[in-house]
Short mmCIF file of C-alpha atoms (C1' of nucleotides) in Angstrom, two decimals:
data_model
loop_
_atom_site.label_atom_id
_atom_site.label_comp_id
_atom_site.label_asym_id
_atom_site.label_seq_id
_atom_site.Cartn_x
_atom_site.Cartn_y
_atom_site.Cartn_z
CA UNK A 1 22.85 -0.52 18.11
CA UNK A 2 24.90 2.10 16.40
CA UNK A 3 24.87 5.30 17.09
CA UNK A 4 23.90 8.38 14.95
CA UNK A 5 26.15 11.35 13.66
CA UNK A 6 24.19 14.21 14.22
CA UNK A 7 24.22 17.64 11.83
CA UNK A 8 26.69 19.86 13.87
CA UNK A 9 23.50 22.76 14.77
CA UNK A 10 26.75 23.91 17.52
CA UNK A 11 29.90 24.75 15.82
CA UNK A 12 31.99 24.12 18.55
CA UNK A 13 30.66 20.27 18.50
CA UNK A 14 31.75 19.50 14.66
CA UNK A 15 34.02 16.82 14.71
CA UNK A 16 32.75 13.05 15.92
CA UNK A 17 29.66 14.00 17.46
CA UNK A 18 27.72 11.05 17.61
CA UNK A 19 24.58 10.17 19.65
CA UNK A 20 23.37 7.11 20.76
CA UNK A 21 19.42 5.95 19.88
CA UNK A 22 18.80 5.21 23.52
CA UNK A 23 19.83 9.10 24.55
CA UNK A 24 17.05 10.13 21.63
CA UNK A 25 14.46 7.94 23.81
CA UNK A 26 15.41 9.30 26.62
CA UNK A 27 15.50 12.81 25.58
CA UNK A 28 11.62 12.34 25.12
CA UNK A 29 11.09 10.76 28.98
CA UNK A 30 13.10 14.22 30.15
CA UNK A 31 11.07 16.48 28.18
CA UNK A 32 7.53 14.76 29.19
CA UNK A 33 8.78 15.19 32.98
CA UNK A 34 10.08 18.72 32.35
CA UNK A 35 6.41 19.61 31.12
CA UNK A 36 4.61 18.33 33.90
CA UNK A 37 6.91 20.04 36.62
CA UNK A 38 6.33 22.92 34.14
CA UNK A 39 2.66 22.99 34.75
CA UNK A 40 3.41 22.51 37.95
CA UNK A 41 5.82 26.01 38.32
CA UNK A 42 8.64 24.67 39.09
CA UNK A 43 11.92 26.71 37.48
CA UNK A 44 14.73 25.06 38.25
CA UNK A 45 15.55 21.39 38.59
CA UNK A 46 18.77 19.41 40.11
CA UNK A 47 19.95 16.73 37.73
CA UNK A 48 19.18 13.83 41.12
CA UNK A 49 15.52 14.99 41.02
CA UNK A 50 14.79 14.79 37.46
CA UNK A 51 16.55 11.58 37.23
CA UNK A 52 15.12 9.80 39.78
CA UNK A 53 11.66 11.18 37.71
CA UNK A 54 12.33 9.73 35.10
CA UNK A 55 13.93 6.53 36.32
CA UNK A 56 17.44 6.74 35.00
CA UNK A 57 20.74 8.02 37.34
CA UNK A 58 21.60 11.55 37.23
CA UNK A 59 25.34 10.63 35.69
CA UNK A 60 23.41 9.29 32.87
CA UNK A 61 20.92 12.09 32.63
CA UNK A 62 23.97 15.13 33.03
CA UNK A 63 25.94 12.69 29.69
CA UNK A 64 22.69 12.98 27.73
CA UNK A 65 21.92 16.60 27.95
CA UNK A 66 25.84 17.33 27.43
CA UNK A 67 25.96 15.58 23.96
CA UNK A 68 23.62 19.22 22.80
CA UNK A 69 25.19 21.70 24.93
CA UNK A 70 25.93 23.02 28.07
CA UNK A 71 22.52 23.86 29.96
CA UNK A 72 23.26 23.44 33.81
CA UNK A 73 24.17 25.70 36.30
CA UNK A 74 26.11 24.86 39.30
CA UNK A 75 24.10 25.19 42.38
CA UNK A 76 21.18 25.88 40.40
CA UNK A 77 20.25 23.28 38.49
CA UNK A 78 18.59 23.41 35.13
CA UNK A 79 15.94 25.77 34.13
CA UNK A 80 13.11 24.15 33.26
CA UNK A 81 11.61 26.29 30.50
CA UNK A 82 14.63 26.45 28.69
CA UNK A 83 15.49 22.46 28.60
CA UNK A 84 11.74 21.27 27.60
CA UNK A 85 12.79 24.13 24.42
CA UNK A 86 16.43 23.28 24.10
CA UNK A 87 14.89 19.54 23.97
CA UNK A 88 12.72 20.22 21.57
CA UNK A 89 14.86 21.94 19.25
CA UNK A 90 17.13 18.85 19.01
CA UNK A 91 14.11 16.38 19.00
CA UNK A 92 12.67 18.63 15.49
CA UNK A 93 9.35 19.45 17.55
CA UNK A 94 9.55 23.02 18.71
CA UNK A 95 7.62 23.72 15.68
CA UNK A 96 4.47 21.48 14.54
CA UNK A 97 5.12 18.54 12.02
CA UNK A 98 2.45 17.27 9.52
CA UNK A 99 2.20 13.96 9.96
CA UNK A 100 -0.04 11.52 7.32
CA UNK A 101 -2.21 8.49 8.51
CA UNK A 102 -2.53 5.32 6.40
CA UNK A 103 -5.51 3.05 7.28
CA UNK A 104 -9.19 3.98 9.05
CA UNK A 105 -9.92 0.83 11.16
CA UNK A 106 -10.10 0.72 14.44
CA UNK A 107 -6.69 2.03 15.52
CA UNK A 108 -6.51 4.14 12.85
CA UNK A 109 -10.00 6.64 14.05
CA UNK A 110 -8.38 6.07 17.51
CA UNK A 111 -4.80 7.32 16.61
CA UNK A 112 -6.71 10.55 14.76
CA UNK A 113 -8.78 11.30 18.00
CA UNK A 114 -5.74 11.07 20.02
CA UNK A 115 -5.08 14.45 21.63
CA UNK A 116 -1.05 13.99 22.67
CA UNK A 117 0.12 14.15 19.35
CA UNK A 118 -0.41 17.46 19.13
CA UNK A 119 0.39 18.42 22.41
CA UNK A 120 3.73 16.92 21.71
CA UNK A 121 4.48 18.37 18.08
CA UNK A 122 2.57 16.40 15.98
CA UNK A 123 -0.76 17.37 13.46
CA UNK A 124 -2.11 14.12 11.40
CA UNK A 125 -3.08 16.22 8.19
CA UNK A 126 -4.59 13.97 5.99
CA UNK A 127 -5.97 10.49 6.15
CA UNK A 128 -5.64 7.73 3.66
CA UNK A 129 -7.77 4.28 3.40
CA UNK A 130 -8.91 1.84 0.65
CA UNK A 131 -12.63 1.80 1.17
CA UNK A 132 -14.85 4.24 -0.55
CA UNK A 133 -17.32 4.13 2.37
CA UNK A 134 -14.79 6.31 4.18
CA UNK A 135 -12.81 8.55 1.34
CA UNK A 136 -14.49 11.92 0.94
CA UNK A 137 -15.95 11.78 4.44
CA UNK A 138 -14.59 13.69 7.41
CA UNK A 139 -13.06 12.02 10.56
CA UNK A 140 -12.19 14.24 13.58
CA UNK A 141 -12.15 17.20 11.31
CA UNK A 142 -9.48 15.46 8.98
CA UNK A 143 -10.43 14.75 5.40
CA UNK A 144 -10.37 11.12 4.67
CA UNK A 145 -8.57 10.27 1.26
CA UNK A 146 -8.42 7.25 -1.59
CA UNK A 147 -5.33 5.63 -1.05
CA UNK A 148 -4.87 6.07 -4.64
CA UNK A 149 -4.86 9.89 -4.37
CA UNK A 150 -1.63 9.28 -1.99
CA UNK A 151 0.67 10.25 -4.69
CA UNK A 152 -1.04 13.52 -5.46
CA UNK A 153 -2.01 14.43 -2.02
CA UNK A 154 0.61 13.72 0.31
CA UNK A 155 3.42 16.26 -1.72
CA UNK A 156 1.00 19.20 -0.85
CA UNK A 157 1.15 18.13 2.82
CA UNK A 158 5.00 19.00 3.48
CA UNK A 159 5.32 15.60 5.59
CA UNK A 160 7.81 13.38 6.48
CA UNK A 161 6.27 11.46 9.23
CA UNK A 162 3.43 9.09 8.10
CA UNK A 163 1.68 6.25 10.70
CA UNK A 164 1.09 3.12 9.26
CA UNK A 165 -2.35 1.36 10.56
CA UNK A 166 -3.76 -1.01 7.97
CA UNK A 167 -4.10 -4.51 7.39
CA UNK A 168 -0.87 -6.58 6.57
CA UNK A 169 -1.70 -7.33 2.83
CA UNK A 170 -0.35 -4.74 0.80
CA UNK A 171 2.45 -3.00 3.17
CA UNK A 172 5.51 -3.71 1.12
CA UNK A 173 4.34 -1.72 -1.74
CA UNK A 174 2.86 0.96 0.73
CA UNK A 175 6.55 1.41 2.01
CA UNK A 176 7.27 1.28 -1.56
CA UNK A 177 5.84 4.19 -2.78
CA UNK A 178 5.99 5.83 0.74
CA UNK A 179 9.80 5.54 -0.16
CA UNK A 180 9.11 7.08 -3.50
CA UNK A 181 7.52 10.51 -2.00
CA UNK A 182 10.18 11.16 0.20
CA UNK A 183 8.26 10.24 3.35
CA UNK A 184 11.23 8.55 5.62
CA UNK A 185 9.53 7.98 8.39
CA UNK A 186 7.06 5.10 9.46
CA UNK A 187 5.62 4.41 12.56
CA UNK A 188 4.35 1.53 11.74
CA UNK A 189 1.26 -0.49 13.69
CA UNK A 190 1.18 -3.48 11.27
CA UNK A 191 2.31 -6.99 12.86
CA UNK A 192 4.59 -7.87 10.20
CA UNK A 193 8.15 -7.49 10.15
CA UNK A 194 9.56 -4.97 7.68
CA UNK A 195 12.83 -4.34 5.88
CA UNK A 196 13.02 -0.84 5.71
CA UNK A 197 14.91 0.37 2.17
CA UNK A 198 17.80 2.90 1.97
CA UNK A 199 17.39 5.71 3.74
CA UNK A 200 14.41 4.85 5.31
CA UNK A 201 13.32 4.98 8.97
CA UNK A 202 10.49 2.05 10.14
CA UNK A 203 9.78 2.16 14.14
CA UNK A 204 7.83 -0.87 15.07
CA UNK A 205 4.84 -0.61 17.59
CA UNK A 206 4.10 -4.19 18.65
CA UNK A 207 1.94 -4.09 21.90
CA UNK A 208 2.23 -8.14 21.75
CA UNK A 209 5.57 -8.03 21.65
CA UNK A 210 5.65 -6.01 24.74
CA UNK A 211 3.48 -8.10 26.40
CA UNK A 212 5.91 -11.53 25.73
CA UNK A 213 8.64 -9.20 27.21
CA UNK A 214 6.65 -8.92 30.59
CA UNK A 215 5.87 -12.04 30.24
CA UNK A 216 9.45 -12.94 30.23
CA UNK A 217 10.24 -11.14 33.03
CA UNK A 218 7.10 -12.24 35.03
CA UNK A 219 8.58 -15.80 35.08
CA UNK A 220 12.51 -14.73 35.58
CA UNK A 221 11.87 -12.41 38.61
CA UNK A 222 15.14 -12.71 40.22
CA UNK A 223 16.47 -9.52 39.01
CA UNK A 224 20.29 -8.33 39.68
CA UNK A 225 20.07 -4.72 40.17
CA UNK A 226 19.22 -3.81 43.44
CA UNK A 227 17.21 -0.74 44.56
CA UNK A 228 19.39 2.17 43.47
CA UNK A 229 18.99 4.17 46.68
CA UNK A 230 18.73 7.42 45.34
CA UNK A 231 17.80 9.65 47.94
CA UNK A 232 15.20 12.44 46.68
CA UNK B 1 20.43 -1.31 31.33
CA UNK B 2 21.04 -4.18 33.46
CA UNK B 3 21.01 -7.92 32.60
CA UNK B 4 18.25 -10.52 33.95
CA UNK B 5 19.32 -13.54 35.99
CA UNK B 6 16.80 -16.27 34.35
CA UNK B 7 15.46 -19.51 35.78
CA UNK B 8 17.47 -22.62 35.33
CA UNK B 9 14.99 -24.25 33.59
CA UNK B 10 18.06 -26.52 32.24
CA UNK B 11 20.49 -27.18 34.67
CA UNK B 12 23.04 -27.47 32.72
CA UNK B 13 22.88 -23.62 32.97
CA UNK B 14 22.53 -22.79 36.04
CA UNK B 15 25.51 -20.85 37.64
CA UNK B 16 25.42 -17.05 36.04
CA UNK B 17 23.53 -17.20 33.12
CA UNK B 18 21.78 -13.52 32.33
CA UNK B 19 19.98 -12.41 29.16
CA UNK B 20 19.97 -8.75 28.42
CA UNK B 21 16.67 -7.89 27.76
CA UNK B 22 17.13 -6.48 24.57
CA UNK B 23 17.75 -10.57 23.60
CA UNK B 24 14.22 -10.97 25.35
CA UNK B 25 12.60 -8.56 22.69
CA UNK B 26 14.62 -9.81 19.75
CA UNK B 27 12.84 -13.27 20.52
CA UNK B 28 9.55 -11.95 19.85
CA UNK B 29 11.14 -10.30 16.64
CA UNK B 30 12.37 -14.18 15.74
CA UNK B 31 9.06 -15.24 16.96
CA UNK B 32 6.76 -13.51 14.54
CA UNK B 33 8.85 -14.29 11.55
CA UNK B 34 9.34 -17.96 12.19
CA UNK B 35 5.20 -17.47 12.30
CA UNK B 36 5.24 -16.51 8.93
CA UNK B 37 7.75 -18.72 7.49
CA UNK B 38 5.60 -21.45 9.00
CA UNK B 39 2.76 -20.50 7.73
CA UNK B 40 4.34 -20.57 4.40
CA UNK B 41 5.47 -23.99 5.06
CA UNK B 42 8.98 -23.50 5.33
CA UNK B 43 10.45 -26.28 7.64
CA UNK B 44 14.02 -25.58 8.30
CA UNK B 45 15.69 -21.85 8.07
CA UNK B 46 19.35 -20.85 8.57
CA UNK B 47 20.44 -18.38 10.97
CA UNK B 48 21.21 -15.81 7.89
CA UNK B 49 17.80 -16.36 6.45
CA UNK B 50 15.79 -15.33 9.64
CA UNK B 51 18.36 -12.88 10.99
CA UNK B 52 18.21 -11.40 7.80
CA UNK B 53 14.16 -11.00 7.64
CA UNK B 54 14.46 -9.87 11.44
CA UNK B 55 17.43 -6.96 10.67
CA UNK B 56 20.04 -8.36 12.46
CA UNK B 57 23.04 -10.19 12.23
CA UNK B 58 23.43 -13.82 11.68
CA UNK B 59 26.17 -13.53 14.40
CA UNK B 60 23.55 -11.76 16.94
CA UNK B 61 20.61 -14.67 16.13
CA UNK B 62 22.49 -17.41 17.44
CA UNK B 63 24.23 -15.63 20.45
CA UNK B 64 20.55 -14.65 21.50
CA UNK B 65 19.81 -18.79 21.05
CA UNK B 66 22.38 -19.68 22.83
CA UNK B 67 21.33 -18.70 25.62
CA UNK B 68 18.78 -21.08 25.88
CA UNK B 69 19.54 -23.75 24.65
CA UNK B 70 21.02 -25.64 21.31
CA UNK B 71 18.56 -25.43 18.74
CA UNK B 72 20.34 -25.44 15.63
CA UNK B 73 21.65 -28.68 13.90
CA UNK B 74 24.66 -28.26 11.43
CA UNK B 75 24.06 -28.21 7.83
CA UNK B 76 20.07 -27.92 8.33
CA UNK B 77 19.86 -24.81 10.38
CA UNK B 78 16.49 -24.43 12.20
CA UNK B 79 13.59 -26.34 12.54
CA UNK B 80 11.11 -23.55 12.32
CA UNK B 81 8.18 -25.55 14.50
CA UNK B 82 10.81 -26.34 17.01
CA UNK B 83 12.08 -23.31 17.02
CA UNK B 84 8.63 -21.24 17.61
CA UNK B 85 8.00 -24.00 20.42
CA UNK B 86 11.43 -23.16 22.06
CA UNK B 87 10.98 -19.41 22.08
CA UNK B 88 7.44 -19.40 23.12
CA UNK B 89 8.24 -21.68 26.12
CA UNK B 90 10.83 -18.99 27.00
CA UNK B 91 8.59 -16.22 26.62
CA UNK B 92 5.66 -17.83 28.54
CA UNK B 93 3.06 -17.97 25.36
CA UNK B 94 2.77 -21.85 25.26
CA UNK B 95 -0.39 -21.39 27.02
CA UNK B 96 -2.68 -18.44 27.21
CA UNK B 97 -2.57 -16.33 29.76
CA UNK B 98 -5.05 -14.17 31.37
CA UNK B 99 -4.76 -10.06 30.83
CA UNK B 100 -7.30 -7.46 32.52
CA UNK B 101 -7.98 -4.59 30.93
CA UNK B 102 -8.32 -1.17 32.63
CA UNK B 103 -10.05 2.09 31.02
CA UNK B 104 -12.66 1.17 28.15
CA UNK B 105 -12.39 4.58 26.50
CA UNK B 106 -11.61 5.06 22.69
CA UNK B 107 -7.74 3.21 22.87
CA UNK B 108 -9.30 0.67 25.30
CA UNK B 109 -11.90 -0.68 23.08
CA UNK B 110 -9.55 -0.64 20.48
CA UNK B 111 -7.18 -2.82 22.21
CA UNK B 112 -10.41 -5.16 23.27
CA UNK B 113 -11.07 -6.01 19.52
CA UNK B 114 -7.79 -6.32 18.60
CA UNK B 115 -7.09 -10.26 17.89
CA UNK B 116 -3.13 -10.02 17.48
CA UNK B 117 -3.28 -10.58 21.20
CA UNK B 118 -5.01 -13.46 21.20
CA UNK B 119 -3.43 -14.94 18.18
CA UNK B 120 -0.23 -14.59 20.39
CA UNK B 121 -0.92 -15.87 23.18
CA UNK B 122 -2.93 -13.36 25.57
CA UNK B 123 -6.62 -13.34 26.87
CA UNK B 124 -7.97 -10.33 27.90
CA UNK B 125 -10.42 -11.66 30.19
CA UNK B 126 -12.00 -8.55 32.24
CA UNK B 127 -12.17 -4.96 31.76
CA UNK B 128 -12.82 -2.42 34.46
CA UNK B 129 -14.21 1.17 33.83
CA UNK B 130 -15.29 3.99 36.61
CA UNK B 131 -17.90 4.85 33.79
CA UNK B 132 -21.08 3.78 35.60
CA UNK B 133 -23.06 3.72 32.15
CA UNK B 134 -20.22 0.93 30.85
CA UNK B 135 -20.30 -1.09 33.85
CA UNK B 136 -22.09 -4.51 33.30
CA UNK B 137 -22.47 -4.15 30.06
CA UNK B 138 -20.35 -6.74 27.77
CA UNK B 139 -18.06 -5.38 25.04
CA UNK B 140 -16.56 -7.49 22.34
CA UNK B 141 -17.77 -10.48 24.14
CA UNK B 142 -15.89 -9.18 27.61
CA UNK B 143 -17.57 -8.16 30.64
CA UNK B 144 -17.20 -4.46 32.17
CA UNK B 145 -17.03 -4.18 35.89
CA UNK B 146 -16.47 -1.53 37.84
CA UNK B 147 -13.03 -0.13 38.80
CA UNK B 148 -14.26 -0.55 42.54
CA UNK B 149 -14.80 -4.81 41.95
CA UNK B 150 -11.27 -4.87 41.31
CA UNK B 151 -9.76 -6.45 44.08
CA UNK B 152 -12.89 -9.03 44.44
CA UNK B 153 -13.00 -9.74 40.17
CA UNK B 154 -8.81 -9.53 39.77
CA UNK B 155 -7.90 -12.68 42.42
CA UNK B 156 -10.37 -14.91 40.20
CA UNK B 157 -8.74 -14.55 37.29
CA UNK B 158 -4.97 -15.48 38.09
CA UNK B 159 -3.91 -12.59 35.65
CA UNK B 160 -0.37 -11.39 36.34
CA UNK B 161 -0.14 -8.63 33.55
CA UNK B 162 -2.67 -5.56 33.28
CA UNK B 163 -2.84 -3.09 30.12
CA UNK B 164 -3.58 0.94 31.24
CA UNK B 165 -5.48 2.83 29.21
CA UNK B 166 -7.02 5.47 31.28
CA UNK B 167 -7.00 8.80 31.41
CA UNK B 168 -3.76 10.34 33.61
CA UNK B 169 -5.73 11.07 36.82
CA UNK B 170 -5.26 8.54 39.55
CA UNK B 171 -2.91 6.10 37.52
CA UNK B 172 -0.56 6.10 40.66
CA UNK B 173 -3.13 4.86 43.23
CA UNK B 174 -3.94 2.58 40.41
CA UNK B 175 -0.39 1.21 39.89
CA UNK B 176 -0.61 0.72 43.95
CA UNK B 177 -3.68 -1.25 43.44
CA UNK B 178 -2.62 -3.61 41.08
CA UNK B 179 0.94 -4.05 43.53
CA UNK B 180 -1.17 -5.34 46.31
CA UNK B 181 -2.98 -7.58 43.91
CA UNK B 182 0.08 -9.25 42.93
CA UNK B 183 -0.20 -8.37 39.08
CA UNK B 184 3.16 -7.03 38.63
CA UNK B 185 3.14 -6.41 34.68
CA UNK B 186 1.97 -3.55 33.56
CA UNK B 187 1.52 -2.68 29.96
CA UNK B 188 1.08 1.28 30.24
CA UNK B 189 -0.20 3.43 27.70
CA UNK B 190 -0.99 5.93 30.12
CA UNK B 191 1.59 9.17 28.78
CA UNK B 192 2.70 9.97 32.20
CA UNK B 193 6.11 8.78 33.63
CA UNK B 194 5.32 6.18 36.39
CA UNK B 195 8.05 5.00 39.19
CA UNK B 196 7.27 1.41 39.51
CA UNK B 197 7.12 0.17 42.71
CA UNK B 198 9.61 -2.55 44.06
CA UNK B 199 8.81 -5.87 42.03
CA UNK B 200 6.73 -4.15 39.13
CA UNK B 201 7.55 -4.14 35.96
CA UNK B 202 6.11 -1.05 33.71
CA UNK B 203 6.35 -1.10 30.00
CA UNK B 204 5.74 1.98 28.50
CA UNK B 205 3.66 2.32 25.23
CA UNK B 206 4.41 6.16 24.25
CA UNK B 207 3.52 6.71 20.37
CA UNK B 208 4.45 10.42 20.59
CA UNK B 209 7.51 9.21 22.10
CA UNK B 210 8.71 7.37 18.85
CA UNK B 211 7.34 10.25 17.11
CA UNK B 212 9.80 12.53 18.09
CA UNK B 213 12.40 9.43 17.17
CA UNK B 214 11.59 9.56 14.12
CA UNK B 215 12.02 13.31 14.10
CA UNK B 216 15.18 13.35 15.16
CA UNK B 217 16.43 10.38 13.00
CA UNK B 218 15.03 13.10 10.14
CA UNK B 219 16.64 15.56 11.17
CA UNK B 220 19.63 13.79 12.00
CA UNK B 221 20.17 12.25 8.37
CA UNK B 222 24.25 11.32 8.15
CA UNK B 223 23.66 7.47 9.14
CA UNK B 224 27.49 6.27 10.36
CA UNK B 225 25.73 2.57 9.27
CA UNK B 226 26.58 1.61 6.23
CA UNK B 227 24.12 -1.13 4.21
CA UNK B 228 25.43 -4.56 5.64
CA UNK B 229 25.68 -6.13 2.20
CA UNK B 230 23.88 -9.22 3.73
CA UNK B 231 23.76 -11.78 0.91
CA UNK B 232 20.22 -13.42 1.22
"C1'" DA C 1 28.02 23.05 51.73
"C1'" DG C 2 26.29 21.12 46.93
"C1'" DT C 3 26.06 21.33 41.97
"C1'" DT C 4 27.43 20.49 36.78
"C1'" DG C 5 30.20 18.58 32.99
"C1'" DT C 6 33.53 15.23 31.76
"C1'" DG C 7 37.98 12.28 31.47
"C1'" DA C 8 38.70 7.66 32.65
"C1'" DA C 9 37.27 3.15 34.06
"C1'" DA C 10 33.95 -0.34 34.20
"C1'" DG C 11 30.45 -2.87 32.42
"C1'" DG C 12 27.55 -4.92 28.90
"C1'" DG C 13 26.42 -6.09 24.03
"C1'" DT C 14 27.78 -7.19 19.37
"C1'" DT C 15 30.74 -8.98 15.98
"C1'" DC C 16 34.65 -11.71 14.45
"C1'" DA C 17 36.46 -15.83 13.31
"C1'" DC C 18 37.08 -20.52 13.82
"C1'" DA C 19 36.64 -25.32 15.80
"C1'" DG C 20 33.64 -28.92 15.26
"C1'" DC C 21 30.18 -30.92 12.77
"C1'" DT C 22 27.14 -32.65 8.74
"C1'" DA D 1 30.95 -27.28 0.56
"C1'" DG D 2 28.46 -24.79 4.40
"C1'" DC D 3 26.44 -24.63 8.79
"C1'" DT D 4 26.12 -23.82 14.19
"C1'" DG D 5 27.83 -22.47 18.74
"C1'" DT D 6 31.20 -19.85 21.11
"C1'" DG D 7 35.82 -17.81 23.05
"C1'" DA D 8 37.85 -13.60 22.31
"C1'" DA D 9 38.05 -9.03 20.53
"C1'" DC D 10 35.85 -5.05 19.73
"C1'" DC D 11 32.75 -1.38 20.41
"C1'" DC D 12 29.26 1.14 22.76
"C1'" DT D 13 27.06 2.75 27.00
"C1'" DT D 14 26.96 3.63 31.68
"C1'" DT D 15 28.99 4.81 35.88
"C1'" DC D 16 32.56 6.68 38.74
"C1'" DA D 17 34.81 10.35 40.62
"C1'" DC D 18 36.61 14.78 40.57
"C1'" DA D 19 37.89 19.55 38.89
"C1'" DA D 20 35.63 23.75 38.34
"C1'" DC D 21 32.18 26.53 39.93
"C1'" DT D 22 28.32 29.01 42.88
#
DNA sequence: AGTTGTGAAAGGGTTCACAGCT
DNA sequence: AGCTGTGAACCCTTTCACAACT
């Protein structure tokens, strides 16, 4: 996996900056832990404890967070307000993105009534499916849209994020003309494998495909790392 | 992240083979194309063809083969039935295996009529609820017990992996649960960061999670990947 | 005492390139 | 001609270990 250049926000980090996809993911897993010891008052946090949290070794944790800044203090630890918002400034959510929702089945009403998205950033504006039934109507106090109207509806919207949750028939051309309006993003539901074009972002969520990697490991259980012994 | 130690299955193997497990979720990628192509009624595929529909190298395909196995013959490529049969055996999807199913809510009913899972290889043969008004009542041809039957339904089943849909409160006595009931695979969709216990695997399922990705990849633009110029 | 941030080393994963084969 | 499987090289990621600091 290669790792991304990222836009120097810091001056003093122009040159060769480049971060790895995994310390993204991560990034995400430090922030969700930093928000529950947030509700639960804590200020200040060693780099062992929020590691061992999150399930990851402190070295790695202190090499993440130093790829955006310097946020630690010695013998205090990390404030915890101002990581979850350093975090989110780097992760693009400190202020609420519009997101767009392709496809009203099943997953699709379930995605829309899904409160963590916007806890975490994230407002589905608009809703797009193919059968009149639905279009017009309101679901979860979001409009519910033609498909067809995607190309004058979505530009209004300001999004860049769109969820992908219909049927497999037809997603080429959605990605298509997704492509076209300048929305880069995909998270895309549908079981089919996708070639993203230029430019274009498509992160797969295959629950079966997570279940075959259990699976795997279910039947290999002889695992080489040990218990990392990290004490507290 | 570490390496797995798997099986000798073929013992012509046997001394220190490991598969990382990014190989283990590449198969599935393989997996659900070779579906495809078979379905078509394509009957041999080279390794540039596939690894070219999955987004990888040609180079990467076969290294992730070889650990498993020779599969390939020279100047035919792949038999894609063979091939399917190969990876499924090493994924554990040759025969269907039993899944239970905890929290019936709005994502767990979704999940309950969702046929990829059986179409690949995974029966989801209970579901348990704490909603009294659910309990006994069947739902998409499944069964609802109780949260409380689960260590007298779970033993009857011989399920190893569990899905988690429920609501955040509890999940850790849950996760205990489940440990003492030998059903060490946990698909989690729970958005709360869980320390497995020793000998439990936890997948995470966090959609907000690849979300903020997909942010940052937007954000982030100035790709150091060029297009690989993969020729069919 | 105990912490962070980071060069340097180690470890793991991917790609190159070619021998061997059809 | 063109393919697979694989040693070896390369590159990326993680970990170690310590200087600087409180």
């Amino acid at each position: 996996m290669k790792p991304v250049r990222i836009k120097p926000k810091r001056p003093d980090l122009w040159d060769e900056q480049r971060v790895s996809v995994r310390t993204v993911e991560r990034l995400s897993a430090y922030r969700r832990v930093l928000e529950e010891l947030n509700g639960a008052g804590v200020e200040h946090v060693y780099s062992h404890q929020l590691a061992k949290s999150v399930g990851v070794t402190p070295a790695q944790l202190r090499r993440d967070l130093s790829h955006f800044g310097t946020f630690g203090s010695t013998a205090r630890g990390y404030n915890v307000e101002a990581l979850i918002r350093a975090i989110s400034s780097e992760l693009g959510t400190d202020s609420v993105q519009n997101v767009i929702l392709i496809g009203l089945g099943n997953l699709g009403r379930t995605l829309l009534s899904y409160n963590n998205f916007e806890d975490r950033g994230f407002h589905i504006a608009a809703v797009f499916d193919i059968d009149s039934d639905k279009c017009g109507k309101v679901f979860a106090g979001r409009r519910c849209y033609h498909l067809d109207e995607l190309e004058q509806v979505a530009p209004t919207l300001d999004a860049t994020l769109a969820i992908l949750a219909t049927r497999r028939t037809g997603v080429e051309e959605l990605i298509t003309r997704l492509s076209q309006l300048h929305i880069n993003c995909i998270l895309n539901f549908v079981p089919k494998t996708l070639v993203p074009p230029p430019g274009m972002f498509i992160e797969d969520v295959d629950i079966s495909s997570k279940l075959e990697k259990l699976s795997f490991l279910a039947k290999n259980v002889s695992f080489l790392e040990e218990t990392p012994e990290l004490t507290e």
